[in-house]
Coordinates of C-alpha atoms and ligand atoms in Angstrom, one line a residue:
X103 CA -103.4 1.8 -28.8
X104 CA -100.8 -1.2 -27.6
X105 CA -102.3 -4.1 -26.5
X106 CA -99.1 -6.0 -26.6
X107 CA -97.2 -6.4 -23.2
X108 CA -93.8 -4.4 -23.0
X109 CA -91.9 -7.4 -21.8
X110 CA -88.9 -9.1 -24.3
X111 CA -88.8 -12.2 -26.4
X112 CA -85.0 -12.5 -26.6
X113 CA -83.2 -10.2 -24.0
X114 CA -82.9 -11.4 -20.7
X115 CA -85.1 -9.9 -17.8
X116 CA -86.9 -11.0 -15.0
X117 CA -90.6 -11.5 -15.3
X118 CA -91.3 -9.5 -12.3
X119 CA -89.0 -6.9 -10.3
X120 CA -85.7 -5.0 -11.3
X121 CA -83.1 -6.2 -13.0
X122 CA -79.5 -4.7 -13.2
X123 CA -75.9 -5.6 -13.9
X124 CA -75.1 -9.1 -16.4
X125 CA -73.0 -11.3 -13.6
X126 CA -70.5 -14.6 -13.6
X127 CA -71.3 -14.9 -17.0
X128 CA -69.3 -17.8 -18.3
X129 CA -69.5 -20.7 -20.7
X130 CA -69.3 -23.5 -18.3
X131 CA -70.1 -27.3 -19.0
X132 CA -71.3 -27.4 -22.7
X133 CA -73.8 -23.8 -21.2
X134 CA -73.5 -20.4 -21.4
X135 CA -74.4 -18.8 -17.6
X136 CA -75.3 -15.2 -17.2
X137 CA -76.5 -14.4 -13.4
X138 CA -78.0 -11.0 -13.2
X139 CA -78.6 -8.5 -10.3
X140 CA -82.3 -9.1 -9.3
X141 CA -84.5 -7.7 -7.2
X142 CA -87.5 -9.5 -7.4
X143 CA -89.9 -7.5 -4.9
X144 CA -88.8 -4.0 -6.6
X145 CA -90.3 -1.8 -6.1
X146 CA -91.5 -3.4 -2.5
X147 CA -87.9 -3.9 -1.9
X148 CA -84.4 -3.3 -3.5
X149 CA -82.4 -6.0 -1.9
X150 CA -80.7 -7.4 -4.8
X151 CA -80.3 -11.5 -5.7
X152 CA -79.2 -12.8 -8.4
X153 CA -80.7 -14.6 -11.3
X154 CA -79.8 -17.3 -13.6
X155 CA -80.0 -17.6 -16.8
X156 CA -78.9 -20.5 -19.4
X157 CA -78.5 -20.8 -22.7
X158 CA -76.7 -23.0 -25.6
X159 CA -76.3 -20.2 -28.5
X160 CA -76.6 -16.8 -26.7
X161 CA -79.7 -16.1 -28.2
X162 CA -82.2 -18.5 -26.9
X163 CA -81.8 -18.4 -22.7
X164 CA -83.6 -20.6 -20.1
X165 CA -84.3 -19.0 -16.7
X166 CA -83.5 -21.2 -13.8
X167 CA -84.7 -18.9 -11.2
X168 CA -82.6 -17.1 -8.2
X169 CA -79.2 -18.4 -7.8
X170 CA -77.6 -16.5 -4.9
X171 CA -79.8 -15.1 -1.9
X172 CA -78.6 -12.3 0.3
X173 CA -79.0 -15.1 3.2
X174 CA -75.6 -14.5 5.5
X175 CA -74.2 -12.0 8.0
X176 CA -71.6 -10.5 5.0
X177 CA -74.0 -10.2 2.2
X178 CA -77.3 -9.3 4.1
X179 CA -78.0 -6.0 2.6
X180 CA -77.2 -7.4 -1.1
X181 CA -75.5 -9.8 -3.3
X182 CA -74.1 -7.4 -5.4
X183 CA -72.2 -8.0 -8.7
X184 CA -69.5 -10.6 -9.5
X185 CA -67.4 -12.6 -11.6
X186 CA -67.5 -16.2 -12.7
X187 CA -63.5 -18.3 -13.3
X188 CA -64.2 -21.4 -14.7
X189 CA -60.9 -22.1 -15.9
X190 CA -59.8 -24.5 -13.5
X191 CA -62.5 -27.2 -14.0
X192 CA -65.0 -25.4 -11.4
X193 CA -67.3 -22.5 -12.0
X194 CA -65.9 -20.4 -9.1
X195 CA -68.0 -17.2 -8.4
X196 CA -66.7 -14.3 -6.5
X197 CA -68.9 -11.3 -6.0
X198 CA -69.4 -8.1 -3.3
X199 CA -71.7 -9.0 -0.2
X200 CA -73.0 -5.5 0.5
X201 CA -73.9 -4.6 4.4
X202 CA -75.6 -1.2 5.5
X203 CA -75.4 -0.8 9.4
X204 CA -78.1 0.9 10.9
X205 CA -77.7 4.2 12.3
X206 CA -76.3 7.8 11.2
X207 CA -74.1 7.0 8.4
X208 CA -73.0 8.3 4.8
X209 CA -72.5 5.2 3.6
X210 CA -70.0 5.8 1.9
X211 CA -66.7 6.6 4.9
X212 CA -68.8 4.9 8.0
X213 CA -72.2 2.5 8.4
X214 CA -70.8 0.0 5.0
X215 CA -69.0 -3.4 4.5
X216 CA -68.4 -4.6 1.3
X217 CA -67.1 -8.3 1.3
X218 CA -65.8 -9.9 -1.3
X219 CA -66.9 -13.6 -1.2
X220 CA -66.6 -16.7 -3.1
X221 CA -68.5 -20.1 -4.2
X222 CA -68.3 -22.5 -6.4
X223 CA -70.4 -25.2 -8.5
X224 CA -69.5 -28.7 -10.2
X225 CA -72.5 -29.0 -12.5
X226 CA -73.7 -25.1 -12.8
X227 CA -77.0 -25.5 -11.0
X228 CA -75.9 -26.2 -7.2
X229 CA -74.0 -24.1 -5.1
X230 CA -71.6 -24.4 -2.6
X231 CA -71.2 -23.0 0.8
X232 CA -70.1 -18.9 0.4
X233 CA -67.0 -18.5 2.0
X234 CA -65.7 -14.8 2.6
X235 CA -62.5 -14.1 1.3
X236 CA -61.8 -10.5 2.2
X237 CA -63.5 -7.6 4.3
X238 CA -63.0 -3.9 3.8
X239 CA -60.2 -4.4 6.5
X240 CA -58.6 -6.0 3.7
X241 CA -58.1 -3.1 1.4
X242 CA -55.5 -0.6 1.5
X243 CA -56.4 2.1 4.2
X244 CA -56.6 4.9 1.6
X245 CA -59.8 3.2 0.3
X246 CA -62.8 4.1 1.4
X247 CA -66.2 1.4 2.4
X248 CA -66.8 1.4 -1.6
X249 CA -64.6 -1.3 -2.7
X250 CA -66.3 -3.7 -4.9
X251 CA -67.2 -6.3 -8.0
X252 CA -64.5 -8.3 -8.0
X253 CA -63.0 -9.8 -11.6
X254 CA -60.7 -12.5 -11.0
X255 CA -58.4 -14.2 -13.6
X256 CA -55.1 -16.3 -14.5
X257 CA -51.8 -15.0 -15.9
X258 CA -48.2 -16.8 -15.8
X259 CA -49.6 -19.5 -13.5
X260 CA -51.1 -16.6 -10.7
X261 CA -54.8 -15.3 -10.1
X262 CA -55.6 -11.8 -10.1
X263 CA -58.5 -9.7 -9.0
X264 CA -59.6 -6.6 -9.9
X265 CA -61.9 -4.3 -7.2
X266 CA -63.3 -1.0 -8.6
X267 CA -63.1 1.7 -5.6
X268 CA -63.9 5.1 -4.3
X269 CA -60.8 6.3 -1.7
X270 CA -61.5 8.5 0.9
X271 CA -60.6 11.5 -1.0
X272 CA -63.6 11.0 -3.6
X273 CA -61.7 9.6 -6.3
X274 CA -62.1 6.4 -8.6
X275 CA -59.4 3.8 -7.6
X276 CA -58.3 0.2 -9.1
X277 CA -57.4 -2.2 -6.9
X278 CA -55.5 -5.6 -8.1
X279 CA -54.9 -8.2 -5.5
X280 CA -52.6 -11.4 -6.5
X281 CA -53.1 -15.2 -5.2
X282 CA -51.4 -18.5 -5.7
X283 CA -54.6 -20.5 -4.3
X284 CA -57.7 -18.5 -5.1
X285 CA -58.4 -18.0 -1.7
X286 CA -55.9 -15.8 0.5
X287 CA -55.3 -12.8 -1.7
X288 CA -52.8 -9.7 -1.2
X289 CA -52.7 -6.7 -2.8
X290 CA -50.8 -6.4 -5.9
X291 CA -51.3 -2.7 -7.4
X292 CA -53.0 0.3 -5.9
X293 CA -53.7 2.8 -8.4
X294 CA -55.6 6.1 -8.2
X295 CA -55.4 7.8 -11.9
X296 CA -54.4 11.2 -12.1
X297 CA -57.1 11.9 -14.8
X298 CA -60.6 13.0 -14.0
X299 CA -62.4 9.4 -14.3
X300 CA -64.9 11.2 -11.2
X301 CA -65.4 9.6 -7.3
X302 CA -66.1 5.7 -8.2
X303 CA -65.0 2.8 -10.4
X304 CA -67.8 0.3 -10.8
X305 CA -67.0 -3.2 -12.2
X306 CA -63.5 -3.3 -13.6
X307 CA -62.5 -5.4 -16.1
X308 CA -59.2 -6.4 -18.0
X309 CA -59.4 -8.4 -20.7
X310 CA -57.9 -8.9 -24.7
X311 CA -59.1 -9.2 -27.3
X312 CA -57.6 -10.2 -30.9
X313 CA -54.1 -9.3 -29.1
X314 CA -55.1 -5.9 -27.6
X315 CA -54.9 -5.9 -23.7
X316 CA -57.5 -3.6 -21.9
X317 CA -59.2 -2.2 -18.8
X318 CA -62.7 -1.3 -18.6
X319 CA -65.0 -0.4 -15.9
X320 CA -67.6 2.6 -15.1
X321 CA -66.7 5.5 -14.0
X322 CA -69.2 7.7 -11.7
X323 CA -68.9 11.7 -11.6
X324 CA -67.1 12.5 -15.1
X325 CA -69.1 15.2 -16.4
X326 CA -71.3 15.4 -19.2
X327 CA -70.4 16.4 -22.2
X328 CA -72.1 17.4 -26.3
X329 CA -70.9 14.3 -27.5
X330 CA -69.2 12.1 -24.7
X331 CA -70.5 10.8 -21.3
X332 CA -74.1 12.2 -21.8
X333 CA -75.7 9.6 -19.4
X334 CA -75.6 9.9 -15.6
X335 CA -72.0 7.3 -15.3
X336 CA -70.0 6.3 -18.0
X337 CA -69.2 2.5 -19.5
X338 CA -66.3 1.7 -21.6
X339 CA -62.2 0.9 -21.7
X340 CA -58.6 2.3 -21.8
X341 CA -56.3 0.4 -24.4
X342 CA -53.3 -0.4 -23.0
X343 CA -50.3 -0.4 -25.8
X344 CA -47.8 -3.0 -25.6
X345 CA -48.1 -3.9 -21.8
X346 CA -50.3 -5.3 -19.1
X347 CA -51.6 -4.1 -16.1
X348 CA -49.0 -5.1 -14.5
X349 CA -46.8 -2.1 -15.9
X350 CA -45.7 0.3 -13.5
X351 CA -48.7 2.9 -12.7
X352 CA -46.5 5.3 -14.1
X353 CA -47.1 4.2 -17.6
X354 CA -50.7 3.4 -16.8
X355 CA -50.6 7.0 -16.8
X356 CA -50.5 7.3 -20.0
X357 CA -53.5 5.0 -21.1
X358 CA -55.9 5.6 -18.0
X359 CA -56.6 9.3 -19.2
X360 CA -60.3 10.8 -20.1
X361 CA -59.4 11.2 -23.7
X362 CA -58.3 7.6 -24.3
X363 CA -61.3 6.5 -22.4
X364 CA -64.1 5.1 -25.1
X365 CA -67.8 4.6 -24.2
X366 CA -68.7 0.8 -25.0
X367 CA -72.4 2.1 -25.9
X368 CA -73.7 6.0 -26.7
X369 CA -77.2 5.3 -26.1
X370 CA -80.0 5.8 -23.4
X371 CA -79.5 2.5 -21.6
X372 CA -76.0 0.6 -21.2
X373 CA -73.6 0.3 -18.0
X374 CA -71.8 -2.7 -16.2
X375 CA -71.3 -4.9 -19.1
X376 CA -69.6 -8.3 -18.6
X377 CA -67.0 -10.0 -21.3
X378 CA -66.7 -14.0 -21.2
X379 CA -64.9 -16.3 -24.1
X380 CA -66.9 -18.8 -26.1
X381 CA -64.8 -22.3 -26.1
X382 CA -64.0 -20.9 -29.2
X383 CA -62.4 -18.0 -27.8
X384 CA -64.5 -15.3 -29.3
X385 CA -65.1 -12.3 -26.6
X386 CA -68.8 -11.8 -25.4
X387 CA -69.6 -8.4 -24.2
X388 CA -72.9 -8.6 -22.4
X389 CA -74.5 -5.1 -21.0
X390 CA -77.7 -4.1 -18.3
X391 CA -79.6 -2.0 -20.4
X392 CA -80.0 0.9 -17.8
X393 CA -77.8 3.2 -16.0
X394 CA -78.1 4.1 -12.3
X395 CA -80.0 7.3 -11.1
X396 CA -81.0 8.6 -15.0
X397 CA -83.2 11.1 -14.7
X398 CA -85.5 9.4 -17.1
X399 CA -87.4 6.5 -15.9
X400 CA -89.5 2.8 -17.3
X401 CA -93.2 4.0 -15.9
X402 CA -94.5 1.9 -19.2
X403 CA -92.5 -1.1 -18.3
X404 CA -93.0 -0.5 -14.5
X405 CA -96.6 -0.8 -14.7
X406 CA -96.9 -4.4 -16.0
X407 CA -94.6 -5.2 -12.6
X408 CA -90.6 -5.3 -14.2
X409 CA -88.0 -3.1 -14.7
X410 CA -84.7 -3.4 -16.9
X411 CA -83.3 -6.3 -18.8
X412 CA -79.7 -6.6 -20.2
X413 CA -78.4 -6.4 -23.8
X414 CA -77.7 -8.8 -26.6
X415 CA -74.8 -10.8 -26.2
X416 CA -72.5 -8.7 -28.6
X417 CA -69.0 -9.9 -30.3
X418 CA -66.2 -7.8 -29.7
X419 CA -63.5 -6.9 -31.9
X420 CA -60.6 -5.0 -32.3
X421 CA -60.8 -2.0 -35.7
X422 CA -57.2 -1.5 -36.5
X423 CA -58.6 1.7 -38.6
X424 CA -60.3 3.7 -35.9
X425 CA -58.1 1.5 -32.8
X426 CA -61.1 1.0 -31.2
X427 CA -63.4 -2.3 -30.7
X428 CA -66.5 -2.7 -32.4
X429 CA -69.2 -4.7 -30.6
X430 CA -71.7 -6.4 -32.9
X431 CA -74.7 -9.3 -32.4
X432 CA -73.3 -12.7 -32.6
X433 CA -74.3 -14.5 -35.4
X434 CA -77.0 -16.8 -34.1
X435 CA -79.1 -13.7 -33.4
X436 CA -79.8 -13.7 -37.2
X437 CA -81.8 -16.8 -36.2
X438 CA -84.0 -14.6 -34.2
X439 CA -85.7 -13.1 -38.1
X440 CA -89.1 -14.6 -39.2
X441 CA -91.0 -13.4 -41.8
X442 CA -89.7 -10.4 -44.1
X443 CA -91.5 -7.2 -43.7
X444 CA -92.6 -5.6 -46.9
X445 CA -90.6 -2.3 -48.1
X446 CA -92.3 0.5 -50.1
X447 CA -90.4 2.6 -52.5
X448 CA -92.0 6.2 -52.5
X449 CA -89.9 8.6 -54.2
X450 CA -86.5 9.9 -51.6
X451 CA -88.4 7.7 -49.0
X452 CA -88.4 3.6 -47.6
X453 CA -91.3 3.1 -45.5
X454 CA -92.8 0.0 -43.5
X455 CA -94.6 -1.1 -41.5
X456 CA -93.2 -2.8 -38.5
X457 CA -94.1 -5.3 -36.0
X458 CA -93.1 -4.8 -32.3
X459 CA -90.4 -6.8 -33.0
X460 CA -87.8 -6.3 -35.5
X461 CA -84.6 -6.4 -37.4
X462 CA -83.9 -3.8 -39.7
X463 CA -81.1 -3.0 -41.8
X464 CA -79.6 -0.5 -44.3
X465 CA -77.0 0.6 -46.3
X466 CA -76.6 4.3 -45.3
X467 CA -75.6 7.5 -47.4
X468 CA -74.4 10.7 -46.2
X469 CA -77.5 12.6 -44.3
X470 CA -79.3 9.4 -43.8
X471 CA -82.3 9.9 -41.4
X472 CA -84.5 7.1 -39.8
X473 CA -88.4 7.8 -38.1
X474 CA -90.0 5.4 -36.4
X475 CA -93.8 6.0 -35.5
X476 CA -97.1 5.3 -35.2
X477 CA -100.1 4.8 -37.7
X478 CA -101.6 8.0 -36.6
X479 CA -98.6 9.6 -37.9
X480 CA -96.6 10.7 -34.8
X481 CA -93.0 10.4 -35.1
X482 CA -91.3 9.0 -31.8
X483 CA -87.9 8.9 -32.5
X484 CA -85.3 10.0 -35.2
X485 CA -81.9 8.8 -35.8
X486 CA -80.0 10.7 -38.3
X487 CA -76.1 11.2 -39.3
X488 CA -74.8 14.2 -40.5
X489 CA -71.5 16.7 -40.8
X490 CA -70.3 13.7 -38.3
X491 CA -72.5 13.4 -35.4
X492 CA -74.8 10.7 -35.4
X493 CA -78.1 11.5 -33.8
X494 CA -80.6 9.8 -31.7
X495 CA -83.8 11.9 -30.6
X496 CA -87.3 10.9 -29.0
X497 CA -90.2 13.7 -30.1
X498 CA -92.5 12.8 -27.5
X499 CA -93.4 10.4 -24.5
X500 CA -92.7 6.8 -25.9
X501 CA -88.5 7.3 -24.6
X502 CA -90.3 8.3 -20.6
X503 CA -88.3 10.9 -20.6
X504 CA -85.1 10.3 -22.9
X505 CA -84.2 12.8 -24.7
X506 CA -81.3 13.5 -27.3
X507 CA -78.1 11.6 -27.3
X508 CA -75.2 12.0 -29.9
X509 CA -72.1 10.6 -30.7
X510 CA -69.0 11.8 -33.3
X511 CA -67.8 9.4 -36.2
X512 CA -66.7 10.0 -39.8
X513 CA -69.4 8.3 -41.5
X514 CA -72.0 5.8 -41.8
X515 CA -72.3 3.1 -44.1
X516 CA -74.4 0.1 -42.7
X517 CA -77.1 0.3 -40.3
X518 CA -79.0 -2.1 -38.2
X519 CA -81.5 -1.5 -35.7
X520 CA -82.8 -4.6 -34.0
X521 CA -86.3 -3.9 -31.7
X522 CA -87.6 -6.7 -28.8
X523 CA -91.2 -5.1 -27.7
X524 CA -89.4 -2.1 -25.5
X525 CA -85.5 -1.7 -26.4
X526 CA -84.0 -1.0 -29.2
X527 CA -80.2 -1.2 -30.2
X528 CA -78.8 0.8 -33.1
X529 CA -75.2 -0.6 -34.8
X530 CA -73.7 1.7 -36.8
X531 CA -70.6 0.4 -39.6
X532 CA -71.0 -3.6 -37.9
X533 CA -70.9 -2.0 -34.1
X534 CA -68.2 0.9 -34.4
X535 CA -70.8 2.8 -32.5
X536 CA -73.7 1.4 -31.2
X537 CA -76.8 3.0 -29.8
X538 CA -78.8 1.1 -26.7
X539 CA -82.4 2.9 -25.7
X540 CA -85.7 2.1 -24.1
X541 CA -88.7 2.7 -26.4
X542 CA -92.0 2.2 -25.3
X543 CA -94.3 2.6 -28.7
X544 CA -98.3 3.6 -28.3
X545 CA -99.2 0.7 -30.6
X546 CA -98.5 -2.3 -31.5
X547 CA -96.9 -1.8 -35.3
X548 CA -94.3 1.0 -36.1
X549 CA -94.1 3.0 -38.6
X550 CA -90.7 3.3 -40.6
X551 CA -89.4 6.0 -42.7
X552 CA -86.2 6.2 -43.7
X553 CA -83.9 9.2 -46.2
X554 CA -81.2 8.5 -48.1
X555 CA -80.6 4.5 -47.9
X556 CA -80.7 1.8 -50.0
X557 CA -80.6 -2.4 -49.5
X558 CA -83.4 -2.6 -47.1
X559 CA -84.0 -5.6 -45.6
X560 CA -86.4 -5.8 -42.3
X561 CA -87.9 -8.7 -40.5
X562 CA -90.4 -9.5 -37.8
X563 CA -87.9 -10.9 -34.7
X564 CA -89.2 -13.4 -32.4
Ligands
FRU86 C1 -73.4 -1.3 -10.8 C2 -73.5 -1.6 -9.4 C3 -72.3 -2.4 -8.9 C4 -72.9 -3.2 -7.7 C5 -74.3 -3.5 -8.2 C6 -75.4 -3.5 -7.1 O1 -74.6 -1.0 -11.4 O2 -73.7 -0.5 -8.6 O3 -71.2 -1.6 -8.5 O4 -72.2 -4.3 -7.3 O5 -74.6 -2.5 -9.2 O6 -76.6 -3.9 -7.7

């Protein structure tokens, strides 16, 4: 039986309520910020707020509470997701104020504004007055009243902002606007791709990292397939070779395709990320561990009152082998391992027994297999690699619903699976893939088994 509560010791969530997309995250003033989509009266109420979290390492945060209320005429119906630029000496914030009119509407063509508006801070704790910057009369008139999460950021001496978009014609759009002051803004580049990326872009991106220049951002409507874009909307990046996204949109063309487009995450549980630069200039990806309308659901967490939490703050780097990034735990999560756990030797077989909270790895040889379980000896899940496909499966009720998801690589070398009470995240090879799910075990310990690996090395996390 668990007696434990589901809720995390080192990811971010809110004690009560929904959480969704990581927001202005930012090192800012000796602090790293990450805001966060809240809706604190969920399920009473969706209407989204956002949080605020601190921290000093990336591993041990602070809550400070709600940060930005839904409390004017442009973001009444939500303060939806947004970007922090701190790069000027200010944290300056510029997110979506979301408005539903009432009335006979799709929501989508009539009945919606989304703003985009903007505030700053001096110290990272008070706000200033919001000041809306742009209204959907703003946007190009091929757009339709989805238009949103803006990403702002300085090149040659100019600011840019990025707007995911859905145009009228049901198609996911990129919108860059341009400004010399931060504050009046016109738009720079309209593109619609003419690859399948579905009806929506959700919160672009464009960032580098170790010299590569990218987009990212989360397509809605691609469609599923054996070993791609299995959840409901997709979360991940185009590389962009040897230009910007300034280049023409004709050559965009030839990076912003389906088959170029890499998933950030192949598990249950990962959308909306946010990247932000340690003063160090490291890259931070930082996800919400959840996807929008997934047919499975968080009944376990639900009952003790919260929903949803975001990932581990993940490093990001570029793989010259496979050309993609690989995202991996910053170092000071290591500082999250207590005591060892105790691994027995039984023929082919490791097993343990683990806490609820853990930090596991392996080295991995071909047709490795990993079982985690209880002491009544029901297996919940599986993850196993083999003839390429990488393998993550729940047996029975502790996923609420998840089922199988699968993703294609040439082989397996290193595994670590890292476990806070009710997620776990699975890095294959250092983070070349990496596998985010829910998991809500009957009891308090699990029970490990693992085939085919060696160098085990497991710890109780807290
Ligand atoms: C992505 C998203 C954003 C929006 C926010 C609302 O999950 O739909 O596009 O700003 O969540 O909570």
């Amino acid at each position: 039986m668990r007696t434990k509560s589901y809720k995390h010791l080192f990811h971010i969530f809110g004690e009560k309520g929904w959480v969704n997309d990581p927001n202005g995250s930012c090192y800012y003033d000796g602090k790293y910020h990450v805001f966060y989509q809240y809706a604190p009266e969920y399920p009473k109420s969706a209407l989204k707020f956002w949080g605020h979290t601190v921290s000093k390492d990336l591993v041990h945060w602070t809550d400070l509470g709600i940060a930005v209320k839904p409390d004017i005429d442009a973001d009444r119906d939500g303060a939806y997701s947004g970007t922090a630029f701190c790069d000027d000496g200010k944290m300056e914030i510029f997110y979506t104020g979301n408005v539903k009119h009432p009335g006979d509407h799709d929501y989508i063509l009539t009945g919606r504004e989304q703003n985009v508006i903007y505030f700053s801070s001096e110290d990272g704790e008070h706000f200033s007055e919001k000041e809306v910057l742009m209204t959907n009369a703003d946007f190009p008139k091929d757009m339709g009243l989805h238009v949103r999460d803006p990403k702002v950021w300085k090149e040659n001496g100019k600011y840019f902002m990025f707007l995911g978009a859905r145009s009228v014609d049901d198609h996911a759009s990129m919108l860059i606007f341009s400004s010399d002051n931060k504050k009046e803004w016109k738009l720079f580049k309209e593109y619609t791709p003419s690859a399948d990326l579905g009806y929506m872009f959700e919160c672009p991106d464009y960032f580098n990292v170790d010299g590569i220049n990218a987009i990212g951002g989360c397509p809605q409507g691609i469609k599923s397939e054996e070993y791609r874009f299995m959840n409901m909307y997709q979360s991940g990046y185009f590389i962009l070779k040897d230009c910007g996204i300034d280049t023409t949109n004709e050559n965009l063309e030839n990076f912003v395709t389906q088959e170029n487009f890499v998933e950030w995450d192949m598990g249950f549980d990962f959308y909306a990320p946010q990247i932000f630069a340690t003063p160090e200039g490291k890259k931070i990806i930082i996800g919400w561990a959840g996807v929008p309308d997934a047919e499975y659901t968080n009944a376990k967490s639900l009952e003790e009152g919260f929903e949803h939490s975001l990932t581990l703050c993940r490093e990001i780097s570029y793989d010259k082998e496979s050309k993609k990034f690989k995202t991996y735990p910053v170092k000071a999560q290591d500082e999250r391992r207590a005591s060892a756990i105790e691994i027995v030797n039984s023929g082919q077989e490791k097993t343990a027994t683990l806490t609820s909270s853990f930090d596991l790895e392996v080295k991995a040889d071909n047709n490795v297999s990993l079982e985690f379980g209880d002491l009544a000896g029901n297996t919940d899940l599986t993850f196993a690699f083999e003839n390429g496909v990488a393998t993550l499966r729940f047996l029975n009720d502790t996923g609420c619903g998840r089922d199988v998801r699968r993703a294609k690589l040439d082989k397996v070398e290193d595994i670590r699976v890292i476990m806070d009470e009710s997620i776990m995240e699975i890095y294959l090879n250092k983070g070349e893939v990496v596998f985010t799910t829910r998991y809500y075990p009957n009891e308090d310990t699990i029970t490990f088994k693992g085939t085919n690996i060696s160098d085990v090395k497991a710890y109780s996390a807290e």
